[in-house]
Coordinates of C-alpha atoms in Angstrom, one line a residue:
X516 CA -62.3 -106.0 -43.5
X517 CA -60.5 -108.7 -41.7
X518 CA -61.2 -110.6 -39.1
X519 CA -59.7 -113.0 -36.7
X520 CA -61.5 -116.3 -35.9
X521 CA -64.4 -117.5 -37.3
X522 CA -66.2 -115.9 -40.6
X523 CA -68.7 -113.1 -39.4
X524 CA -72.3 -114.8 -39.2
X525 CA -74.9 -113.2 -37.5
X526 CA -77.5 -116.1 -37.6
X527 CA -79.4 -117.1 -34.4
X528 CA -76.8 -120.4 -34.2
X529 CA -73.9 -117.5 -33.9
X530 CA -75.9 -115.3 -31.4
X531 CA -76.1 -118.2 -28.8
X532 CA -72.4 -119.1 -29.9
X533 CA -71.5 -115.5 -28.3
X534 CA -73.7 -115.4 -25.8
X535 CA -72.8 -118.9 -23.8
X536 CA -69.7 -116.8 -21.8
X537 CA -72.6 -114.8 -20.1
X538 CA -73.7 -117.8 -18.0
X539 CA -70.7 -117.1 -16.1
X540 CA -71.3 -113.7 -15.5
X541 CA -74.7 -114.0 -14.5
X542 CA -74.7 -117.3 -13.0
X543 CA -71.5 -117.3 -11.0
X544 CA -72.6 -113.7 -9.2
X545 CA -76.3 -115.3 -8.3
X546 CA -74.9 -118.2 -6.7
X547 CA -72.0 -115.8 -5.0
X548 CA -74.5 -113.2 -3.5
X549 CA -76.8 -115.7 -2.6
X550 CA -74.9 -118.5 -1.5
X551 CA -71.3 -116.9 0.0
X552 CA -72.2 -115.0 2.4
X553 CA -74.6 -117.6 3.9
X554 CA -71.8 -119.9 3.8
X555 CA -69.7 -117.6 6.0
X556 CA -72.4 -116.5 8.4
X557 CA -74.3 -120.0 9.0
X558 CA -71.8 -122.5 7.9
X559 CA -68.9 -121.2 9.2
X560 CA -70.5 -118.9 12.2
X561 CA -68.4 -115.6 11.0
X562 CA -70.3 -112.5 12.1
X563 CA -72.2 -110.5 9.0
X564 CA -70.6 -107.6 9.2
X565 CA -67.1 -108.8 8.9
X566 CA -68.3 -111.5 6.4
X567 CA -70.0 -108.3 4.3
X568 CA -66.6 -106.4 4.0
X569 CA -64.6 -109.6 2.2
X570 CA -66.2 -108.7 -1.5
X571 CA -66.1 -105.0 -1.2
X572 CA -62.2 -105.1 0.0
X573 CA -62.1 -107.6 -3.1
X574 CA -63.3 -104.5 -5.3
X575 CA -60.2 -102.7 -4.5
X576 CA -57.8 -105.3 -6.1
X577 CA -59.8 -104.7 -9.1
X578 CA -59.3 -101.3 -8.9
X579 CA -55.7 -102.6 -9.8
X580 CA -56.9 -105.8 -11.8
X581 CA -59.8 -104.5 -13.9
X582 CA -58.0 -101.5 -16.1
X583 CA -54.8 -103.1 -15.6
X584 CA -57.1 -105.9 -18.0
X585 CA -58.8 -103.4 -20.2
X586 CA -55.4 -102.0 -21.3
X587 CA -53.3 -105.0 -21.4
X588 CA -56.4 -106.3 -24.2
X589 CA -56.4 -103.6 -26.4
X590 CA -52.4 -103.2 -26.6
X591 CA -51.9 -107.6 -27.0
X592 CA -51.5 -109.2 -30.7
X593 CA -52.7 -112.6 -31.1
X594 CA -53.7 -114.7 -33.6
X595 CA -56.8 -115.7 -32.3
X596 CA -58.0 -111.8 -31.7
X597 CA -56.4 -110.1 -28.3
X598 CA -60.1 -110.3 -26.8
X599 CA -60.9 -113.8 -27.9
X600 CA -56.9 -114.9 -26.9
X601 CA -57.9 -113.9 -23.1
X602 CA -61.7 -115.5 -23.6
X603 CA -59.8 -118.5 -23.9
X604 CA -57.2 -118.1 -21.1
X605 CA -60.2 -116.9 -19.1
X606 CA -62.2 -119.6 -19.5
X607 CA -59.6 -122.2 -17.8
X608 CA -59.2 -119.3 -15.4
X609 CA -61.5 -118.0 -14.0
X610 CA -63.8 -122.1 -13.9
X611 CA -60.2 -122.5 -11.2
X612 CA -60.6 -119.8 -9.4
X613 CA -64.8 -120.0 -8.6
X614 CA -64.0 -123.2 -7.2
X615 CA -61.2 -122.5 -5.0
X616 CA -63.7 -119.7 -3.3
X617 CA -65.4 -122.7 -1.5
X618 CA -62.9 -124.6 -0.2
X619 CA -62.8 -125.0 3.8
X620 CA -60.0 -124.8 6.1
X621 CA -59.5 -127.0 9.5
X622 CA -59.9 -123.2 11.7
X623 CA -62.4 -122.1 14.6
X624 CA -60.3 -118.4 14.2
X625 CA -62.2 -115.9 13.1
X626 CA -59.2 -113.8 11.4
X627 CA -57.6 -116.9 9.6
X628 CA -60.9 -117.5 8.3
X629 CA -61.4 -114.2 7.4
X630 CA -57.8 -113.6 5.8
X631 CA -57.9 -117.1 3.8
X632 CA -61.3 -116.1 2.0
X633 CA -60.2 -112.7 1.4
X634 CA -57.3 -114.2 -0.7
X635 CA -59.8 -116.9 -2.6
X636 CA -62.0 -113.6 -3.5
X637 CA -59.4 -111.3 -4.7
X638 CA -58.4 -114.8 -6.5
X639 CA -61.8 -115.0 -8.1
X640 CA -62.1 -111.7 -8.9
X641 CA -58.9 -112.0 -11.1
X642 CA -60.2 -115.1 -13.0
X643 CA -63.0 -113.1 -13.5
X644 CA -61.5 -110.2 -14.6
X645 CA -59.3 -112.3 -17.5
X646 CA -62.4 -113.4 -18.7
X647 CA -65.1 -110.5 -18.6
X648 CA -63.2 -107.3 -19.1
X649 CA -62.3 -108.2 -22.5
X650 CA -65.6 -110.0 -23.5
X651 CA -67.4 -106.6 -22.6
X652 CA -65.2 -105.1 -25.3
X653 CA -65.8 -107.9 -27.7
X654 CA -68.8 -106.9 -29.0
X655 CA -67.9 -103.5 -30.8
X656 CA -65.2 -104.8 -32.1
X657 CA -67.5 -107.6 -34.1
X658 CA -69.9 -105.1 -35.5
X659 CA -70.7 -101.9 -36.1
X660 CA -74.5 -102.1 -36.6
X661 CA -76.7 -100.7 -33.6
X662 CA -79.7 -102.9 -34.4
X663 CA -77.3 -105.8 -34.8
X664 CA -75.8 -105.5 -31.5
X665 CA -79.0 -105.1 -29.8
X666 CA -80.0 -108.9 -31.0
X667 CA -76.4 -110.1 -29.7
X668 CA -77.0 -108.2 -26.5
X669 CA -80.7 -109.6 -26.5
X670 CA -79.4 -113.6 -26.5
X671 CA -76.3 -112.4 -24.8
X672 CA -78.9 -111.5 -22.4
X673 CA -81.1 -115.0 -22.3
X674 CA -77.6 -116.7 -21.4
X675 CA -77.7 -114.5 -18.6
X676 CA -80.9 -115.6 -17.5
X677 CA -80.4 -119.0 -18.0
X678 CA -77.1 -119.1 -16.1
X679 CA -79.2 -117.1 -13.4
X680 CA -81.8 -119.9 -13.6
X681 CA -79.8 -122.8 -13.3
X682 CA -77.8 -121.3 -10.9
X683 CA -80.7 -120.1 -8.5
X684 CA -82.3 -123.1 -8.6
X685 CA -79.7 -125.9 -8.7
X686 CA -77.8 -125.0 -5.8
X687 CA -81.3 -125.0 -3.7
X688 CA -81.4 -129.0 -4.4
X689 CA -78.0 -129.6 -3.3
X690 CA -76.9 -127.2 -0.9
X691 CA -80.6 -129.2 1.3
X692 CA -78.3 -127.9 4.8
X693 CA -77.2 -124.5 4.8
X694 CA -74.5 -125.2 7.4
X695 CA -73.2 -128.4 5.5
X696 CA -69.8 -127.0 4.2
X697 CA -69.7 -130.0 1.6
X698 CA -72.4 -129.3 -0.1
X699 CA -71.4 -126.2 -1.3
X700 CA -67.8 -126.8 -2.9
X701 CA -70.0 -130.0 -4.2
X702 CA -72.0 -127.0 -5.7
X703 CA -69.2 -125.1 -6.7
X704 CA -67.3 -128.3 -8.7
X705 CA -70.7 -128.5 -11.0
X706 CA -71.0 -125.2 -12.1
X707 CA -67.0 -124.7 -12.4
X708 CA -67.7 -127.4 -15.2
X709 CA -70.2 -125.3 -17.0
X710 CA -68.5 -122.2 -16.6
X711 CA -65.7 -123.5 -18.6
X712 CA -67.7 -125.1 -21.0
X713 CA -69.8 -122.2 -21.9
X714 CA -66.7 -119.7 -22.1
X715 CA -65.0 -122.4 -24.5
X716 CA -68.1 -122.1 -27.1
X717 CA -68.1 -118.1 -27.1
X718 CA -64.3 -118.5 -28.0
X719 CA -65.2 -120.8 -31.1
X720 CA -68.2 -119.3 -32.3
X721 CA -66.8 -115.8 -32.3
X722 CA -65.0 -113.3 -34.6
X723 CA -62.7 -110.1 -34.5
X724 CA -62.1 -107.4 -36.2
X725 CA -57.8 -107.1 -37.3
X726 CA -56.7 -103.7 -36.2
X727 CA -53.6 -101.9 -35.2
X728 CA -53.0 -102.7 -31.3
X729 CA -53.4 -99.5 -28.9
X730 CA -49.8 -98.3 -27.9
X731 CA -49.6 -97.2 -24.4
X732 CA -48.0 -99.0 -21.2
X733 CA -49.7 -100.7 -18.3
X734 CA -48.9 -97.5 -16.2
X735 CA -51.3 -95.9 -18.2
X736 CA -53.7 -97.8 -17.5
X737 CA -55.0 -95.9 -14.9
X738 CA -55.3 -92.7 -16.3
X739 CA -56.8 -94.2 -19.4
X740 CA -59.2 -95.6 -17.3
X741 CA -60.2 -92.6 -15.7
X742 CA -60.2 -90.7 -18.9
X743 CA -63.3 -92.6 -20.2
X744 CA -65.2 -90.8 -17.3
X745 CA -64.8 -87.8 -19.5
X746 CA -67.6 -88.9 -21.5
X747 CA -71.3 -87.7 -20.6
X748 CA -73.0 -90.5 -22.2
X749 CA -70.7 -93.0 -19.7
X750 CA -70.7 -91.6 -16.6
X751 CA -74.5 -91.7 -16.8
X752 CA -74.6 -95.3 -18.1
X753 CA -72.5 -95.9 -15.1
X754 CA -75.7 -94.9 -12.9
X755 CA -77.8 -97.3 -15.1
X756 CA -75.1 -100.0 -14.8
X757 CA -74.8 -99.2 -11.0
X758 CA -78.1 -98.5 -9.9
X759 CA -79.7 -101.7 -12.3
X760 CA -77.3 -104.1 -10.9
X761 CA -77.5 -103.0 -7.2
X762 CA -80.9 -103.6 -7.2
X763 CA -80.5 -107.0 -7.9
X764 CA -77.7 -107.5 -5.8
X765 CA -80.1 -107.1 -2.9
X766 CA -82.4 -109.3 -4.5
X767 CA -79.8 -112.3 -4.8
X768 CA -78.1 -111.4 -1.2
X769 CA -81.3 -110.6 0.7
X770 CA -83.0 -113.9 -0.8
X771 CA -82.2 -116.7 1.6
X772 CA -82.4 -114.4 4.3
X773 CA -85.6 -112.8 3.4
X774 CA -87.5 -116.6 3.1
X775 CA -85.3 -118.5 5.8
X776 CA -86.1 -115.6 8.8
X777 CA -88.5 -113.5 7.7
X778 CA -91.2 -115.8 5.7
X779 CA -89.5 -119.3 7.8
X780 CA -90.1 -121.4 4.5
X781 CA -86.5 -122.4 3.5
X782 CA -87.5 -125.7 4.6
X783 CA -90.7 -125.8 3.0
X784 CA -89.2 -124.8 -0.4
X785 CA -90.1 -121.3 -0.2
X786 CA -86.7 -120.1 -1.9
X787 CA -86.6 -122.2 -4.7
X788 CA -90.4 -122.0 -5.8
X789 CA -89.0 -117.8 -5.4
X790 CA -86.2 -118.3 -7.5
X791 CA -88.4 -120.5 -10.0
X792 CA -90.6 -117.7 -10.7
X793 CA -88.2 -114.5 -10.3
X794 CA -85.6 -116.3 -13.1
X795 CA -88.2 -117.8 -15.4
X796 CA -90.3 -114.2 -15.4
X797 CA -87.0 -112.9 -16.2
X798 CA -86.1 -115.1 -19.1
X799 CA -89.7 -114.6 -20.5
X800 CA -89.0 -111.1 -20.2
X801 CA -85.7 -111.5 -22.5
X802 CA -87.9 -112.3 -25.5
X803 CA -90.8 -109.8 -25.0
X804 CA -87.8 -106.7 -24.0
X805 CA -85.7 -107.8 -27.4
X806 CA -87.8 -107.5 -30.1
X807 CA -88.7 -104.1 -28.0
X808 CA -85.8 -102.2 -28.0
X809 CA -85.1 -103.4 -31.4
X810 CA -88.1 -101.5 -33.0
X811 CA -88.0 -98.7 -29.9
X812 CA -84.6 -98.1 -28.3
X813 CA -82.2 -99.2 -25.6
X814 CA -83.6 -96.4 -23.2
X815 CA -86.9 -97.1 -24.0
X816 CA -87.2 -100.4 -22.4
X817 CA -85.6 -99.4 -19.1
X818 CA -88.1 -96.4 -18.7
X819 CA -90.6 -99.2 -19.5
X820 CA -88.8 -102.5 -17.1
X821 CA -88.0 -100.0 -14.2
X822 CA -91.7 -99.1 -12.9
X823 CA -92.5 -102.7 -13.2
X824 CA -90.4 -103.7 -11.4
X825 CA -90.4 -101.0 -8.3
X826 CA -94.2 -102.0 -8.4
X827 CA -93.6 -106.1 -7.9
X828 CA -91.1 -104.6 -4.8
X829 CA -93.3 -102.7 -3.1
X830 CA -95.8 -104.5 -3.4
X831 CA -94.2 -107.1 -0.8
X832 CA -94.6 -104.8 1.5
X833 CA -97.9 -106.5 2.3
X834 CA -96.8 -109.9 2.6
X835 CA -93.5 -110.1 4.2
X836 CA -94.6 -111.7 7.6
X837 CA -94.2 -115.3 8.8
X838 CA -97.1 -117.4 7.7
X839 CA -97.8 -115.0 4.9
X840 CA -99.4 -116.5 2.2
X841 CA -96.2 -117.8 -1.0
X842 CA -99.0 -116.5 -3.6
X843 CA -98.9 -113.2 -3.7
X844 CA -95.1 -113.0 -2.9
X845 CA -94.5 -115.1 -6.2
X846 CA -96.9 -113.3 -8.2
X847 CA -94.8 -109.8 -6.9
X848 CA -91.8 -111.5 -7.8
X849 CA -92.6 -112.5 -11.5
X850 CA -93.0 -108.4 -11.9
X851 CA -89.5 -107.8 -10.3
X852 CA -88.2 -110.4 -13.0
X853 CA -90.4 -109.1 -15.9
X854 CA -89.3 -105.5 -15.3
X855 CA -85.4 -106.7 -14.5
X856 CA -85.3 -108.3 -18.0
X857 CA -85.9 -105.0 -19.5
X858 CA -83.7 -102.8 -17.9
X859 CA -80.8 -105.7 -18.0
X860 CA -80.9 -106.3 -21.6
X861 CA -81.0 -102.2 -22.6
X862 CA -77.9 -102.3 -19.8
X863 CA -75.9 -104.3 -21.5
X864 CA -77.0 -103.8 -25.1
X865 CA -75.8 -99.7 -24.1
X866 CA -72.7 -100.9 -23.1
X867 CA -71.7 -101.8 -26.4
X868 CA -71.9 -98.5 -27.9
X869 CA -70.1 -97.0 -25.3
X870 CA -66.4 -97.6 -27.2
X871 CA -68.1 -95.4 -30.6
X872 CA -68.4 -92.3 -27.9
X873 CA -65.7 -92.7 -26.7
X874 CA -63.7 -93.0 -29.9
X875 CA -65.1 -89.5 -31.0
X876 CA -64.3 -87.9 -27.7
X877 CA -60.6 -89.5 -28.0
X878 CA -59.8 -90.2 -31.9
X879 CA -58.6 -93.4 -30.4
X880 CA -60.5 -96.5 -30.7
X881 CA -60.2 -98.7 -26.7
X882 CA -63.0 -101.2 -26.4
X883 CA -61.1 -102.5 -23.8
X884 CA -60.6 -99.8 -21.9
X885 CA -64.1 -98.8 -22.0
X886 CA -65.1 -102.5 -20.6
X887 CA -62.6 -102.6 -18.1
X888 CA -64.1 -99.6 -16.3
X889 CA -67.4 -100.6 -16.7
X890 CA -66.5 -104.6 -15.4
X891 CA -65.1 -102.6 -12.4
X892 CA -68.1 -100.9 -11.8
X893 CA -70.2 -103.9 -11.9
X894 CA -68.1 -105.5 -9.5
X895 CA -68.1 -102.5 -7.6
X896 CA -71.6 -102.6 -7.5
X897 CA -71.7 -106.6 -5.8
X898 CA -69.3 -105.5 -3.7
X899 CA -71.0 -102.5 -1.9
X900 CA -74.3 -104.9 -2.1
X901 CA -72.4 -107.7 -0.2
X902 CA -70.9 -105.4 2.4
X903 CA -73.9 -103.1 3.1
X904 CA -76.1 -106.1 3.2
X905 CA -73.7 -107.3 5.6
X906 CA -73.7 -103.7 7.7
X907 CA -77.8 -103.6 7.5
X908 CA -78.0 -107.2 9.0
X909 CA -75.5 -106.1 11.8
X910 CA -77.7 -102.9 12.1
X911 CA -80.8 -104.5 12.5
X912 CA -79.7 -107.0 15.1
X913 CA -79.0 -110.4 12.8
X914 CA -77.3 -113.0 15.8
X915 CA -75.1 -115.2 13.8
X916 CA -74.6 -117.6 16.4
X917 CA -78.5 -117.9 16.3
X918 CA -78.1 -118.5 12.6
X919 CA -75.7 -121.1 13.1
X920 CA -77.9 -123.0 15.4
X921 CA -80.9 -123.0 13.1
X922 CA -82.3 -120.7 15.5
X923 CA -85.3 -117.8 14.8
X924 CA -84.3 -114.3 14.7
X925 CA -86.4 -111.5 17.0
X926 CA -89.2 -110.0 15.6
X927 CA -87.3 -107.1 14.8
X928 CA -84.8 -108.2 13.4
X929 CA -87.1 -109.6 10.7
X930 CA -88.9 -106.8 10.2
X931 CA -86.3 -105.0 9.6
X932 CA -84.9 -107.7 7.0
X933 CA -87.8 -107.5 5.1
X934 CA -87.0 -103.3 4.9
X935 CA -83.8 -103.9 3.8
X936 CA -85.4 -106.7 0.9
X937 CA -87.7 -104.3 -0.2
X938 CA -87.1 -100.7 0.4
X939 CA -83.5 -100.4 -0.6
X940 CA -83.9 -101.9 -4.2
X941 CA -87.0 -99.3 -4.4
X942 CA -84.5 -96.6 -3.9
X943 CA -82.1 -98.6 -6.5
X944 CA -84.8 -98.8 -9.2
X945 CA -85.9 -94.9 -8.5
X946 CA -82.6 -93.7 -9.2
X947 CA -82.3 -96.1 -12.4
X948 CA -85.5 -94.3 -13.4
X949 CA -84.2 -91.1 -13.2
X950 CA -81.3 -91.7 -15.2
X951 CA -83.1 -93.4 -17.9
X952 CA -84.6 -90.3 -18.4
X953 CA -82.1 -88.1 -18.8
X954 CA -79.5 -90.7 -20.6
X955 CA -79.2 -88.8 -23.9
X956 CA -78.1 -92.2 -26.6
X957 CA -80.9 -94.1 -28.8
X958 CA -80.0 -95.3 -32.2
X959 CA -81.1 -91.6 -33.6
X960 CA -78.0 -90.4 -31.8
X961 CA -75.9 -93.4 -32.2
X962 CA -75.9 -93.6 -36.1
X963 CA -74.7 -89.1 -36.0
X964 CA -71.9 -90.6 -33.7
X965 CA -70.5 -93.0 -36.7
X966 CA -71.1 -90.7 -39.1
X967 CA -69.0 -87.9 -37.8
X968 CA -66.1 -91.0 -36.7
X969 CA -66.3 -91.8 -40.5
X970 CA -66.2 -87.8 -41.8
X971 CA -63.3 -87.2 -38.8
X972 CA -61.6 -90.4 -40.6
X973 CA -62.0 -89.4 -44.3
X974 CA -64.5 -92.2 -44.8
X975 CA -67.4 -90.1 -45.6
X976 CA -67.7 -86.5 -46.9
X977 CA -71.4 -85.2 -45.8
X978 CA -71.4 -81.9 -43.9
X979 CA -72.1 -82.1 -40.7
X980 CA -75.5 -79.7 -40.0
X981 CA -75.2 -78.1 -36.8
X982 CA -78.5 -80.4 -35.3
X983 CA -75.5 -83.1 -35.6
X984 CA -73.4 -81.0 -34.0
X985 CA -75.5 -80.4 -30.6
X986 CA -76.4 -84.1 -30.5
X987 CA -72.2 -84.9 -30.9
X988 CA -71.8 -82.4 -27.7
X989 CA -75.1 -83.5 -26.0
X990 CA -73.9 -87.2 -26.1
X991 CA -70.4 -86.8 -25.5
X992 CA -70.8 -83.8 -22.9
X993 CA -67.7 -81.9 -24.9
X994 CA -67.9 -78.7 -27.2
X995 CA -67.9 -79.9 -30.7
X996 CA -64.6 -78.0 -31.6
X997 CA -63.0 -79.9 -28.6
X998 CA -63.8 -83.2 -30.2
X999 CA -61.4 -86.0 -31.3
X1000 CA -58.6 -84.9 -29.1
X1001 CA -55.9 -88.0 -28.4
X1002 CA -55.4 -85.8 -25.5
X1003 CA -58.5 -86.4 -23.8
X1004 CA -57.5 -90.4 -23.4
X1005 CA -54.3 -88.8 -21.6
X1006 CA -50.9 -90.1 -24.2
X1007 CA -50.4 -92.2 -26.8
X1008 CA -46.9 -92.8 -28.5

């Protein structure tokens, strides 16, 4: 086999090496959904519900953007690797366009205010999408080993923790004045720094399978996209992806709000002593969850995280008053990041194997394809988080001229942010549940998946027994006679 890039190494030095681009992804969205629309509403006094709709009208251009980027990476040549080629581009990228998101204009108006930010996210969203789409679909085309990409995913993982860390805490120390618009984009020049950096290191320490490029033209993208839908196993990983990351997403956009009105501690450090103990439960949850699903499986841990965590939510339900005692709430907290880390590092590590379904559904192999849609989703996910957050506020009464006077809220209106804190990511991490149960792929059923892609290819000549057979059509959701069908991922010429 060759490769582009580096040799294939699968030390501990390599896994880091591969997982440094994820301190982007999960750093970049904590300080977004807790920082932007605070930003908007306080700093810049534009009413929550119109603030709420900028991301999700975002998610639309990446209904463009996103398989547009999955497609254009599987069909591009390089010598570095197609995936690793846009790593790099999207490093420079997308480190540009997270700054530009905080920039202020000389405006009272409300629409030119809301028009100019619209633009900076849907230019965000693009960086983004240079970058992620085809790092999601980097993974299967380094390995093949299901055990192997579960360590990867693990570290991947830790990155993401540690870019949530640094970027939920960091930003508390200089961003002292929520309605100081300069110490934001100060904010946002640091961590455009480390984006880059971090995405410049997963380009060097990585590798890439050499294979044929995937000949189809960008108006297929969209039908190839929707094609991958086909497959059982990733419509229901869409419900773990969606339902895992939503839950968060309330977490993150809720915070400040949740500590500032309902708890008023944002002055006496109540946020950041939250943000200490949700991040660093989380990334001591990365190395209890890893070695778990590696001897278990990638389901297992989510049926495992999920509970956990729905029990540190409700469990606020108790404490979420002003004066309430920080104790409590923290130790509540370290179980919503305990349980997060295991349902977030089986999320990702199942995203991997994803491409090896699809591939026996299709005959076609389309990593990129497959990450595209699923980087959509999660982006679809932050943006319905980030406009129904913004809706709920508006619901329950949220004033933001109060807000941008350092003013209290009403009563209700704080009780009824603390519902929306708590009871809405219960729902979230109810439905995760379910779907965890029901998700049909462990590494049983993974390892009869590439062993019937090897027989279809001629690799292998073992019989398939017809307990294969039913796991093949359980997993992929197709009769086993309807199997590797080009058809199915619409044309290829």
């Amino acid at each position: 086999m060759e490769y582009y890039g580096r040799k294939p190494n699968y030390n501990f030095l390599h896994r880091m090496m591969f997982g440094m681009a994820e301190f982007y992804n999960g750093g970049a969205f904590v300080i977004i959904n807790t920082f932007f629309a605070v930003f908007m509403t306080k700093a810049l006094g534009m009413p929550t519900a119109l603030a709420g709709t900028i991301p999700l009208v975002g998610k639309v251009w990446d209904a463009v953007t996103d398989p547009m980027m999955g497609n254009i990476a599987d069909r591009t040549t390089s010598k570095f690797g197609p995936k690793r080629f846009y790593i790099l581009i999207g490093g420079f990228v997308s480190a540009l366009t997270f700054l530009i998101l905080w920039l202020t204009i000389p405006t009272k108006s409300v629409v030119v205010l809301y028009i100019f930010y619209l633009i900076m996210y849907c230019l965000f969203s693009t960086g983004f999408t240079i970058l992620m789409v085809p790092y999601n679909g980097l993974l299967p085309d380094m390995m093949d080993d299901y055990t192997m990409r579960a360590r990867f995913s693990n570290v991947r993982m830790i990155w993401s923790t540690l870019g949530s860390m640094v970027c939920g805490l960091v930003p508390t120390f200089i961003i002292t004045d929520n309605l100081n618009t300069a110490l934001y984009l100060k904010c946002a020049v640091i961590f455009s720094i480390l984006f880059f950096i971090t995405s410049m290191v997963t380009f060097l320490g990585t590798w890439e399978k050499k294979k044929e490029p995937v000949k189809t033209t960008l108006a297929e993208s969209f039908p190839q996209s929707v094609s991958v839908l086909k497959s059982r196993s990733f419509r229901l990983f869409l419900g773990l992806y969606l339902f895992g990351q939503c839950g968060m997403d309330f977490v993150s956009g809720m915070a400040v709000y949740y500590v500032d009105d309902v708890l008023n501690g944002y002055s006496n450090g109540y946020f950041t002593y939250l943000m200490a103990v949700l991040l660093i439960s989380q990334l001591t949850g990365m190395l209890i969850w890893g070695p778990v699903m590696s001897h278990t499986s990638k389901r297992t841990t989510i049926l495992i995280g999920a509970p956990v965590r729905l029990l540190g939510t409700l469990g606020l339900l108790a404490f979420s008053y002003e004066g309430a005692n920080i104790v409590p709430i923290l130790a509540m907290t370290a179980l919503i990041g305990i349980g997060n880390a295991a349902t977030l590092t089986s999320i990702f590590a199942i995203m991997a194997d994803m491409a090896e379904v699809d591939e026996l559904i299709t005959s076609v192999r389309r990593p990129g394809i497959v990450s595209g849609m699923a980087t959509f989703v999660r982006k679809i996910s932050s943006g319905v988080s980030a406009a129904v957050i913004g809706f709920l506020l508006s619901a329950v009464g949220y004033d933001e001229v109060l807000a941008n006077q350092g003013a209290r809220q009403s009563v209700a209106t704080q009780h009824g942010i603390s519902m929306i804190y708590i009871m809405v990511p219960a729902i979230l991490i109810t439905l995760l549940f379910v779907v965890a149960v029901i998700f049909p792929l462990t590494g049983k059923e993974f390892a009869i998946v590439q062993k019937e892609i090897a027989r279809r290819k001629g690799e292998v000549t073992s019989v398939i027994t017809e307990e294969e057979k039913k796991i093949c059509e359980k997993v992929t959701g197709f009769k086993y006679e309807n199997l590797w069908n080009p058809e199915h991922a619409s044309r290829f010429s």
